[in-house]
PDB file of C-alpha atoms and ligand atoms in Angstrom:
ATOM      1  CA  UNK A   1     -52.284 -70.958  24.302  1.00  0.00           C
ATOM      2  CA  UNK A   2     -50.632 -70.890  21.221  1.00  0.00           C
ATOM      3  CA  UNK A   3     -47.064 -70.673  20.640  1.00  0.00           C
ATOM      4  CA  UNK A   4     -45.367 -67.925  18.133  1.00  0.00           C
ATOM      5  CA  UNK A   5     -42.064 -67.683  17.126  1.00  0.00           C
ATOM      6  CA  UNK A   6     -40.923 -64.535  16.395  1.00  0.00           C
ATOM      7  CA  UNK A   7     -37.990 -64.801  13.814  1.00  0.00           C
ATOM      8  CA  UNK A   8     -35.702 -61.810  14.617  1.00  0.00           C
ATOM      9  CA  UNK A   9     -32.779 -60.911  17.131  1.00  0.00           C
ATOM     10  CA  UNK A  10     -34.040 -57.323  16.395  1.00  0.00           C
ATOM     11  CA  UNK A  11     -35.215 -55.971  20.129  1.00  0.00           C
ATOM     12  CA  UNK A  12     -37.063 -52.816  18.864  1.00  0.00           C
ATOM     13  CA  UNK A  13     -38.674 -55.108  16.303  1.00  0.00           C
ATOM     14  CA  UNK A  14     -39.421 -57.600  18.657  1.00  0.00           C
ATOM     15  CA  UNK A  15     -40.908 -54.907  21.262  1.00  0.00           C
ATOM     16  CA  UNK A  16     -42.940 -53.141  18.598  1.00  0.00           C
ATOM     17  CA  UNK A  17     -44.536 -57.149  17.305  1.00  0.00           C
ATOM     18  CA  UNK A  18     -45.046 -57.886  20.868  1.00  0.00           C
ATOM     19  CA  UNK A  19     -47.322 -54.997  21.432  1.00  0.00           C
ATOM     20  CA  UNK A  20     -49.189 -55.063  18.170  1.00  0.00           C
ATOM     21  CA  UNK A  21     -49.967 -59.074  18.373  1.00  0.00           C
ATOM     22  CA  UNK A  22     -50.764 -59.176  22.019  1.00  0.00           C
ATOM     23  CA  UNK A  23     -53.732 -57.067  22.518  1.00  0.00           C
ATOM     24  CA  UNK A  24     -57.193 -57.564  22.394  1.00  0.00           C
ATOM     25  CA  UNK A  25     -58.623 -60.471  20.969  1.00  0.00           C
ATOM     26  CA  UNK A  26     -55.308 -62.233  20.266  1.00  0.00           C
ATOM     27  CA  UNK A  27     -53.983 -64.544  22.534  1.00  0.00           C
ATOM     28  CA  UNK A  28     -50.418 -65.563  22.184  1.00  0.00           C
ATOM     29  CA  UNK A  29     -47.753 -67.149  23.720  1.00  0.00           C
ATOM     30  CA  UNK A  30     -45.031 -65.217  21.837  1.00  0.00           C
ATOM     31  CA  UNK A  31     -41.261 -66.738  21.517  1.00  0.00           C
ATOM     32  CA  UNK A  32     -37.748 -65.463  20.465  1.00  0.00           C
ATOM     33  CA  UNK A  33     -35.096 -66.689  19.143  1.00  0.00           C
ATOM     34  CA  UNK A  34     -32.625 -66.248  22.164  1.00  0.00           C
ATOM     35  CA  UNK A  35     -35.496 -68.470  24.069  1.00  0.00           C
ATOM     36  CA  UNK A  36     -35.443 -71.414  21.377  1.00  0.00           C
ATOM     37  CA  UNK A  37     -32.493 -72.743  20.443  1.00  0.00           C
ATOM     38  CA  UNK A  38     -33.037 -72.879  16.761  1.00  0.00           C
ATOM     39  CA  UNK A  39     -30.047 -74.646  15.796  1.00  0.00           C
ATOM     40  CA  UNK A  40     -28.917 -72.174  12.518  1.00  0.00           C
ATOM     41  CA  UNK A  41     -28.700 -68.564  11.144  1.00  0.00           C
ATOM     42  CA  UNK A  42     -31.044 -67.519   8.408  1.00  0.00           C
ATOM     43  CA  UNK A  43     -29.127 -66.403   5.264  1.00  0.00           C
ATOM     44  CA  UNK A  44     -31.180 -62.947   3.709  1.00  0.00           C
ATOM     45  CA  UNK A  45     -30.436 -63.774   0.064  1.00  0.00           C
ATOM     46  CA  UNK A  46     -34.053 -62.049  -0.956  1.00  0.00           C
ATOM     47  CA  UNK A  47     -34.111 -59.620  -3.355  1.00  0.00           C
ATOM     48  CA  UNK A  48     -37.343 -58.324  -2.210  1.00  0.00           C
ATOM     49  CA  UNK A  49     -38.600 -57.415   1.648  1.00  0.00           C
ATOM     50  CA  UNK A  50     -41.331 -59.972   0.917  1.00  0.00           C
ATOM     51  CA  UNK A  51     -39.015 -63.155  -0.300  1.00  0.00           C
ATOM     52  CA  UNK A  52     -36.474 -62.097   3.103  1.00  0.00           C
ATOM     53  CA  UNK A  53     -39.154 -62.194   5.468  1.00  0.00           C
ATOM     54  CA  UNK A  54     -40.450 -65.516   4.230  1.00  0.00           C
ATOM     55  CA  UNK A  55     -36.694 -67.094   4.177  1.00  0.00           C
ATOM     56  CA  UNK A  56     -37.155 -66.012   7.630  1.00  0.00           C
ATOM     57  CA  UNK A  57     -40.284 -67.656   9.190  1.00  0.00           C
ATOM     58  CA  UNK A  58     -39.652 -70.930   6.693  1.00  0.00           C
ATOM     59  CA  UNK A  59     -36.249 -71.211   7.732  1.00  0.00           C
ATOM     60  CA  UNK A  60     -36.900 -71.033  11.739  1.00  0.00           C
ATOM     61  CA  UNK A  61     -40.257 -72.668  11.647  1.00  0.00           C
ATOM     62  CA  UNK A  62     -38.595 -75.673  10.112  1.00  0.00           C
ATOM     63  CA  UNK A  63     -36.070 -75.800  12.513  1.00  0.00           C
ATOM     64  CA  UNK A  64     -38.155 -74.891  15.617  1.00  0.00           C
ATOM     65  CA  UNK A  65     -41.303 -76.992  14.609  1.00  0.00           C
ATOM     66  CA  UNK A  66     -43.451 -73.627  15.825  1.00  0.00           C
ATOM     67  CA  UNK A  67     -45.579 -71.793  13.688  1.00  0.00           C
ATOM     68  CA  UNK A  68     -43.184 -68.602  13.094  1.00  0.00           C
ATOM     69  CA  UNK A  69     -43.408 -65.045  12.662  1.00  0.00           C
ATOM     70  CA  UNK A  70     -40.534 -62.938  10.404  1.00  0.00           C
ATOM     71  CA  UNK A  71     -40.159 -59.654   9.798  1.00  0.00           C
ATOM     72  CA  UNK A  72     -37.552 -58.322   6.846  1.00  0.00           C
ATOM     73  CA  UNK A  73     -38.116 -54.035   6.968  1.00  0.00           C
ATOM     74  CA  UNK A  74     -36.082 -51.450   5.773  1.00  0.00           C
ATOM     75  CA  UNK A  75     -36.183 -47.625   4.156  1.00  0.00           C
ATOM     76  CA  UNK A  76     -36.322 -46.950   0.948  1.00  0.00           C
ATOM     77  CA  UNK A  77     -35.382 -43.087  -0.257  1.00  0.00           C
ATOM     78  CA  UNK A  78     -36.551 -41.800  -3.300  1.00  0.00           C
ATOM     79  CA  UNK A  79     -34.410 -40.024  -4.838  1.00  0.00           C
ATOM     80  CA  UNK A  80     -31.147 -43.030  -4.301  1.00  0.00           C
ATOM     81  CA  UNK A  81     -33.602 -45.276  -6.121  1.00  0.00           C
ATOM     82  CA  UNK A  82     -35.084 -47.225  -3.239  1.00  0.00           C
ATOM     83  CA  UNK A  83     -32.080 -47.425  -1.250  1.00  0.00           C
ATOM     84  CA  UNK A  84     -30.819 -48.948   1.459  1.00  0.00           C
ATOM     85  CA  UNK A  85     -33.934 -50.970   1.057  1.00  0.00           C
ATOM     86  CA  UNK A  86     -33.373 -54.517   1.835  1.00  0.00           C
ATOM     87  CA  UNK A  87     -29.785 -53.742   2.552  1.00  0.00           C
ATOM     88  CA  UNK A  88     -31.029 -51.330   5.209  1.00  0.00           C
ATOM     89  CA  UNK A  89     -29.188 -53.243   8.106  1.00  0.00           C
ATOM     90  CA  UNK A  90     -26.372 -53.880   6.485  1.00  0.00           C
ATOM     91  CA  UNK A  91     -25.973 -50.213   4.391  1.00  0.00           C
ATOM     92  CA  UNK A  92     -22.851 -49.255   6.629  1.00  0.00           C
ATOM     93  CA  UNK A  93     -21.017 -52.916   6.525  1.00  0.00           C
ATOM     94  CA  UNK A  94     -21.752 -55.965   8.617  1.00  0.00           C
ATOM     95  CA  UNK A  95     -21.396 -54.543  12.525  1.00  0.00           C
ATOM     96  CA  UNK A  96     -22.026 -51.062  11.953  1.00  0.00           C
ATOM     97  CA  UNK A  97     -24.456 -49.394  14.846  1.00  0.00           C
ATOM     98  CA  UNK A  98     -27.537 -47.516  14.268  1.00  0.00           C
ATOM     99  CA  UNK A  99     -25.309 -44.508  14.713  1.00  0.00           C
ATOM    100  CA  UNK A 100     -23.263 -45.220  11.783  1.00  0.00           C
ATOM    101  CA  UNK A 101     -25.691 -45.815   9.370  1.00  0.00           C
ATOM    102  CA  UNK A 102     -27.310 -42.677  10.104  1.00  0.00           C
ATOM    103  CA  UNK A 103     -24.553 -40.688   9.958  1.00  0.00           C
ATOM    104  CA  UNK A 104     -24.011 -42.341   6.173  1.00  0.00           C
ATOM    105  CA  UNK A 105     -27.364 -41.555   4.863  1.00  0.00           C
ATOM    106  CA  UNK A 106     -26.759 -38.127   5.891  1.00  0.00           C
ATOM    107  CA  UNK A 107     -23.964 -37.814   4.151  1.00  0.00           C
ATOM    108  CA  UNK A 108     -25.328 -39.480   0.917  1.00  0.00           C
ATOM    109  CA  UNK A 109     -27.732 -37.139   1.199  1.00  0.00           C
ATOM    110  CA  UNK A 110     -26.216 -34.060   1.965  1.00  0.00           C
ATOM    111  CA  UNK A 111     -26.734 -32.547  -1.335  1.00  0.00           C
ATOM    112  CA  UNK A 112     -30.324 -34.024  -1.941  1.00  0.00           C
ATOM    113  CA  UNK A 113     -33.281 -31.765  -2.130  1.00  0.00           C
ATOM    114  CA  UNK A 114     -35.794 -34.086  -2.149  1.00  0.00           C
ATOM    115  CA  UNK A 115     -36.146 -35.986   0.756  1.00  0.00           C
ATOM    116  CA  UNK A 116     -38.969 -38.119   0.538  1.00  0.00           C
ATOM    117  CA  UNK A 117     -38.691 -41.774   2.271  1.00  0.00           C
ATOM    118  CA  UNK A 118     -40.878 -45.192   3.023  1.00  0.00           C
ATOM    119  CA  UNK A 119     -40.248 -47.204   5.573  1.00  0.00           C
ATOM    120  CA  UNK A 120     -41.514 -51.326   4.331  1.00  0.00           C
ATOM    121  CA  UNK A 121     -42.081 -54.137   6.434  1.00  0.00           C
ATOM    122  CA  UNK A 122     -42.922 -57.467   4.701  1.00  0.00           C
ATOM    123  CA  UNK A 123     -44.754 -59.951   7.585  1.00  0.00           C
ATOM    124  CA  UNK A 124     -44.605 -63.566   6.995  1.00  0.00           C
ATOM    125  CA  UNK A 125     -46.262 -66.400   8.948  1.00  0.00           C
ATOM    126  CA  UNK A 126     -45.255 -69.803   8.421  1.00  0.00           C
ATOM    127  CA  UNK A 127     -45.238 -73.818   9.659  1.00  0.00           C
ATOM    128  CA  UNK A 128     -43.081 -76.328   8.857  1.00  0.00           C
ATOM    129  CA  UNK A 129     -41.023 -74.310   6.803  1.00  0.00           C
ATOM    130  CA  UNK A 130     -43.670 -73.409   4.510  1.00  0.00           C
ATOM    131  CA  UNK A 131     -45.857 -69.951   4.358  1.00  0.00           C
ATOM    132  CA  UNK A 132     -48.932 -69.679   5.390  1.00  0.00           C
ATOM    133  CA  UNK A 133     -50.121 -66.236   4.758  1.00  0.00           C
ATOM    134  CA  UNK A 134     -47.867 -63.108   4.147  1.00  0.00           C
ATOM    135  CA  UNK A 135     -48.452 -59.194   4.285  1.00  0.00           C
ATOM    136  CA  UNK A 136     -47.017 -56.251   3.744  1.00  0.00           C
ATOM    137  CA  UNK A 137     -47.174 -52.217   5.260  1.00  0.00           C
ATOM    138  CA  UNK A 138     -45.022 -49.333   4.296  1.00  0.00           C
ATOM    139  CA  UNK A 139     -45.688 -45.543   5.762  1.00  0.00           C
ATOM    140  CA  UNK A 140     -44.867 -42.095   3.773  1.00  0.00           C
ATOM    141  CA  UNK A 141     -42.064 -39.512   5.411  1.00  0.00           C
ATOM    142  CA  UNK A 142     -39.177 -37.360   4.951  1.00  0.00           C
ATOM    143  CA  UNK A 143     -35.215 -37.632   5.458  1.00  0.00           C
ATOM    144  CA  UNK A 144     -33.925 -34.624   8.412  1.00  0.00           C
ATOM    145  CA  UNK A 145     -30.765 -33.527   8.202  1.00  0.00           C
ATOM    146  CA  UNK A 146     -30.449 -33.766  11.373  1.00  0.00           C
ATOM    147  CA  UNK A 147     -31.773 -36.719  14.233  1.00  0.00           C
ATOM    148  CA  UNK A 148     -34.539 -35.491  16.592  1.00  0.00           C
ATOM    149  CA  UNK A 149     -35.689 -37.880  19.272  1.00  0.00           C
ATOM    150  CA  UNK A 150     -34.365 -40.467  21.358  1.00  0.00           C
ATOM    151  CA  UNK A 151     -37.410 -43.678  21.043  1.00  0.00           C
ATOM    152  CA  UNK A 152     -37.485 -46.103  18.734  1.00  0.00           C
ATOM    153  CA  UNK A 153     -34.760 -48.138  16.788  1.00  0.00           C
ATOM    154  CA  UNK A 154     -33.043 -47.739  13.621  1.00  0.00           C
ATOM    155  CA  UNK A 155     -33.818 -44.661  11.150  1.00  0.00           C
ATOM    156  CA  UNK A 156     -36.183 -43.463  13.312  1.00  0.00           C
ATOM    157  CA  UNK A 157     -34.452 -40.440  14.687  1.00  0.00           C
ATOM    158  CA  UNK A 158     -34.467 -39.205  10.659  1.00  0.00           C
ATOM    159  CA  UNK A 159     -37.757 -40.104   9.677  1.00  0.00           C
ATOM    160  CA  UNK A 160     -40.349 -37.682   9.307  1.00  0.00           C
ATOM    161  CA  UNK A 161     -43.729 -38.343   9.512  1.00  0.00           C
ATOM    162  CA  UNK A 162     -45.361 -35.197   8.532  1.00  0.00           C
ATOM    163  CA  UNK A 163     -49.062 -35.361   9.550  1.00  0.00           C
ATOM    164  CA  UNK A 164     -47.585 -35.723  13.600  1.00  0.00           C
ATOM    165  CA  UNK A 165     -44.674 -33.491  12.055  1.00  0.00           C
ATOM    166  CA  UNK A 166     -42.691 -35.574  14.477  1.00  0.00           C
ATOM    167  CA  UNK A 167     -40.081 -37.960  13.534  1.00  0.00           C
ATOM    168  CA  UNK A 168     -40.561 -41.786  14.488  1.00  0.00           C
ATOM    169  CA  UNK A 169     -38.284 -41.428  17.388  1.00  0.00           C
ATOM    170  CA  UNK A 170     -40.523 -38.509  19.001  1.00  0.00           C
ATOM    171  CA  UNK A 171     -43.186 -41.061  19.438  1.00  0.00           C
ATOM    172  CA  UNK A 172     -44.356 -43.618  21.963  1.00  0.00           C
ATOM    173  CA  UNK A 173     -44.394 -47.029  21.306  1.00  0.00           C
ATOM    174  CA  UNK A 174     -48.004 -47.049  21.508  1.00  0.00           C
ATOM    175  CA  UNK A 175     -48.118 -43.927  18.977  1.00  0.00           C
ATOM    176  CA  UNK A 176     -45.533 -45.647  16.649  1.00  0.00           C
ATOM    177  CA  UNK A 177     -47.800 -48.604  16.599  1.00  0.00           C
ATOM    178  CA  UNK A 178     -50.954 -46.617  15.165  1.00  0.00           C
ATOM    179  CA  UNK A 179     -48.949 -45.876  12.254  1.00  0.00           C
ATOM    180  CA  UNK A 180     -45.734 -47.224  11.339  1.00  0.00           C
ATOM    181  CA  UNK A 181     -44.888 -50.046   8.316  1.00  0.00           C
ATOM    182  CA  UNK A 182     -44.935 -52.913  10.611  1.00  0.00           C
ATOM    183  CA  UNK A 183     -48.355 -51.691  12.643  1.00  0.00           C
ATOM    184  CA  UNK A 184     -49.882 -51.963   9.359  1.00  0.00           C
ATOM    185  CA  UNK A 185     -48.683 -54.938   8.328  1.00  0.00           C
ATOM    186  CA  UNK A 186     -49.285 -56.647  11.661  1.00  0.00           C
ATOM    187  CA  UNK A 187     -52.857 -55.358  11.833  1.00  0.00           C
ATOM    188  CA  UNK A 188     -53.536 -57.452   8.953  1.00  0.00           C
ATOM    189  CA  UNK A 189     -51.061 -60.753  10.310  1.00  0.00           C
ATOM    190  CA  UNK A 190     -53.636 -60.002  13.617  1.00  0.00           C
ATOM    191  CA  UNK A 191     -56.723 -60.530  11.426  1.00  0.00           C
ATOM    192  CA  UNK A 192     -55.498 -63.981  10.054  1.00  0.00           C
ATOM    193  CA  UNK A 193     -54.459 -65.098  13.377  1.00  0.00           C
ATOM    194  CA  UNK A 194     -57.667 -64.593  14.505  1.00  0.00           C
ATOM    195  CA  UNK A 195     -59.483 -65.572  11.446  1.00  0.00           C
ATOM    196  CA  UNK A 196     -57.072 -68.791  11.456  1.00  0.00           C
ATOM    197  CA  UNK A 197     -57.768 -69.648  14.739  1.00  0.00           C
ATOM    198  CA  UNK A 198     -54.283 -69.373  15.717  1.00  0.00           C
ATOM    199  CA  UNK A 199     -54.342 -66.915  18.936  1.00  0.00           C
TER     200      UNK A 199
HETATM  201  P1  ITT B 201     -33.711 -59.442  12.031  1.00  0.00           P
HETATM  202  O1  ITT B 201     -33.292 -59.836  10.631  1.00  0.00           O
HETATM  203  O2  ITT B 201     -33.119 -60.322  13.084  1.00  0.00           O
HETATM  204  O3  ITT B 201     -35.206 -59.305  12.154  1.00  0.00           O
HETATM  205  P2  ITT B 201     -32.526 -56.897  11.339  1.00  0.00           P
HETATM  206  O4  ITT B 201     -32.331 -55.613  12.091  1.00  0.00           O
HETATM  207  O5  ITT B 201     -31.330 -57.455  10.618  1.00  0.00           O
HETATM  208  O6  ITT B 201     -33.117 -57.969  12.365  1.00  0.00           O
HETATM  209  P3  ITT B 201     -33.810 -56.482   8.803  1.00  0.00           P
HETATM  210  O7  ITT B 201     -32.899 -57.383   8.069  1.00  0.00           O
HETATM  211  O8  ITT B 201     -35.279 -56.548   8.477  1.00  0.00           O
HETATM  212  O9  ITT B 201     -33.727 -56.716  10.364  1.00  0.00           O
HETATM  213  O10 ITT B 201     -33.287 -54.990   8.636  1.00  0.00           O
HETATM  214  C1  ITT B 201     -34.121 -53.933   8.949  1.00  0.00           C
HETATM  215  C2  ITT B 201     -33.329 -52.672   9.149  1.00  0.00           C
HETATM  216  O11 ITT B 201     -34.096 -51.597   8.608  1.00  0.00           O
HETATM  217  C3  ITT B 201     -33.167 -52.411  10.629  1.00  0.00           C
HETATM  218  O12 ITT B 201     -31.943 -52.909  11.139  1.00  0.00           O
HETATM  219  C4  ITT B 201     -33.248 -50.877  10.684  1.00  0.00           C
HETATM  220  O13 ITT B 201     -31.990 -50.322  10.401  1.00  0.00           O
HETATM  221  C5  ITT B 201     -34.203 -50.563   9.532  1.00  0.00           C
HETATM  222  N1  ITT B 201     -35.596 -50.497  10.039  1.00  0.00           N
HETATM  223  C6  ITT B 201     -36.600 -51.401   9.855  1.00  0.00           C
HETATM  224  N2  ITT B 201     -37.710 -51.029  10.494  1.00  0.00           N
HETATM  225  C7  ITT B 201     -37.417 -49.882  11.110  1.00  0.00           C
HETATM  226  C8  ITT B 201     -38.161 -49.022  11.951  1.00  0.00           C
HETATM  227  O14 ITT B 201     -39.396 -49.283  12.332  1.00  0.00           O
HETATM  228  N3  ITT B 201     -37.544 -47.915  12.394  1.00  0.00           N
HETATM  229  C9  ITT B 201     -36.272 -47.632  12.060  1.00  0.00           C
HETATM  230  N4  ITT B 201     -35.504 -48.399  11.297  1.00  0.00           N
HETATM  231  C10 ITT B 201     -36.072 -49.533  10.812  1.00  0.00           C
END
């Protein structure tokens, strides 16, 4: 079976690429980073979702020798101009919780009307530190201002998705994966693993 490293110490991430890659025709042996010892820490220098997530899978793929998976995601609001964006994880300082950064885009946002968010998540797939195919998802929603739900990771207790008019955190993984950013882009990264002849 083949192996696949996914690049990211990210454990919702990491549960949500687990149960999009492994079903059906796909057959994968999927690996993390806490189960290879990949020798080095990725620096996200990108200035776009797509150029993170292929420092990502080049950088451990090179070090790993495993054809590698990364994942760089984020939210971008509207109306701050695309923000936090690819500084999504890091929009409350280096360290901050979930928790923290939620409670700053609220207040950022306190006195914004117009609420309307993407989530993004740029997939790349490479091998000896070089891409081999890369793909990108992003799903439409709206900023509460207030959390609602207790699932998923990140954001998602303040994202809206308005056709469910539940937020991501009111959803199953299973549900979250019909829709979300990275279920998009992974549906396609499932396509050219099977198309590849990878899984
Ligand atoms: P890795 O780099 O190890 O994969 P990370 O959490 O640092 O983990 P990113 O640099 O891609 O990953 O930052 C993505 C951040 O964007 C993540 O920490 C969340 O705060 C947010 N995010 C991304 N996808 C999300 C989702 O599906 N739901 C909620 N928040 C999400």
């Amino acid at each position: 079976m083949t192996e696949l490293l996914l690049a990211t110490r990210n454990a919702g991430k990491k549960r949500e690429i687990a149960d999009s890659l492994c079903s059906g025709a796909v057959l994968l042996s999927l690996l993390s980073l806490d189960e290879v010892d990949a020798g080095g820490e990725v620096e996200e220098s990108g200035k776009t979702f797509a150029e993170n997530s292929r420092l990502k899978a080049d950088f451990y793929s090179r070090l790993s020798g495993l054809t590698t998976l990364g994942d760089d995601s984020g939210l971008e609001v509207l109306a701050l101009g695309g923000r936090p964006g690819v500084r999504s994880a890091r929009y409350a300082g280096a360290g901050a919780s979930d928790e923290m950064r939620i409670e700053k885009l609220l207040a950022e946002m306190k006195d914004i009307t117009d609420r309307r968010a993407r989530f993004v998540s740029a997939v790349c797939i490479s091998r000896n530190g070089s891409p081999l195919a890369s793909f990108i998802g992003t799903v439409e929603g709206e900023i509460l201002r207030q959390k609602r739900g207790n699932g998923g990771f990140g954001y998602d207790p303040l994202f809206l998705y308005p056709p469910l008019g539940k937020t991501f955190a009111e959803l199953s993984l299973a549900e979250k994966n019909k829709i979300s950013h990275r279920a998009r882009a992974l549906a396609q990264a499932r396509e050219f693993i099977l198309n590849a002849g990878l899984g």
